[in-house]
């Protein structure tokens, strides 16, 4: 990985071999996909967010 300039996705310092982190990485990827796909929104939960300020719309000072 050093020769091609990559860093491990997860580094747990377990030294169990090259393939030990792969199942763990797939679990993280699948869990994040499920969260993005199935996570509710404010509208789904009927949460009123009129009082919140969307900081993404503010201009940098």
Short mmCIF file of C-alpha atoms in Angstrom, two decimals:
data_model
loop_
_atom_site.label_atom_id
_atom_site.label_comp_id
_atom_site.label_asym_id
_atom_site.label_seq_id
_atom_site.Cartn_x
_atom_site.Cartn_y
_atom_site.Cartn_z
CA UNK A 1 0.00 0.00 0.00
CA UNK A 2 2.89 2.35 0.69
CA UNK A 3 4.23 1.89 -2.83
CA UNK A 4 0.95 2.89 -4.46
CA UNK A 5 0.26 5.68 -1.95
CA UNK A 6 -2.80 4.25 -0.19
CA UNK A 7 -3.73 4.13 3.47
CA UNK A 8 -5.90 1.44 5.10
CA UNK A 9 -9.60 2.22 5.46
CA UNK A 10 -9.49 0.87 9.02
CA UNK A 11 -6.30 0.43 11.02
CA UNK A 12 -6.86 -1.56 14.20
CA UNK A 13 -3.20 -2.60 14.66
CA UNK A 14 -4.27 -6.25 14.96
CA UNK A 15 -1.61 -7.67 12.60
CA UNK A 16 -3.83 -10.60 11.68
CA UNK A 17 -3.10 -10.62 7.97
CA UNK A 18 -4.04 -8.78 4.85
CA UNK A 19 -7.62 -10.03 4.62
CA UNK A 20 -8.78 -9.54 8.20
CA UNK A 21 -9.93 -5.95 7.72
CA UNK A 22 -11.91 -6.67 4.55
CA UNK A 23 -15.05 -8.11 6.21
CA UNK A 24 -14.99 -5.29 8.73
CA UNK A 25 -14.71 -2.69 5.95
CA UNK A 26 -17.63 -4.25 4.08
CA UNK A 27 -19.72 -4.13 7.26
CA UNK A 28 -18.98 -0.39 7.58
CA UNK A 29 -19.83 0.24 3.92
CA UNK A 30 -23.08 -1.76 4.07
CA UNK A 31 -24.13 -0.12 7.34
CA UNK A 32 -23.53 3.36 5.95
CA UNK A 33 -25.49 2.53 2.78
CA UNK A 34 -28.40 1.23 4.86
CA UNK A 35 -28.34 4.33 7.04
CA UNK A 36 -28.38 6.66 4.04
CA UNK A 37 -31.15 4.65 2.35
CA UNK A 38 -33.44 4.10 5.36
CA UNK A 39 -32.84 7.12 7.58
CA UNK A 40 -35.91 9.26 8.13
CA UNK A 41 -36.07 12.95 7.46
CA UNK A 42 -37.52 15.81 9.49
CA UNK A 43 -40.58 15.65 7.24
CA UNK A 44 -41.02 11.90 7.87
CA UNK A 45 -40.95 12.46 11.64
CA UNK A 46 -43.16 15.59 11.46
CA UNK A 47 -40.45 17.68 13.14
CA UNK A 48 -40.85 21.42 12.77
CA UNK A 49 -37.50 22.93 11.92
CA UNK A 50 -38.54 26.50 11.06
CA UNK A 51 -36.38 27.85 13.87
CA UNK A 52 -33.18 26.18 12.62
CA UNK A 53 -30.66 28.18 10.63
CA UNK A 54 -29.23 26.47 7.58
CA UNK A 55 -25.54 27.37 7.88
CA UNK A 56 -24.91 26.11 4.36
CA UNK A 57 -26.75 29.14 2.98
CA UNK A 58 -24.77 31.72 4.97
CA UNK A 59 -21.95 33.52 3.23
CA UNK A 60 -18.46 33.24 4.68
CA UNK A 61 -17.33 36.36 6.49
#
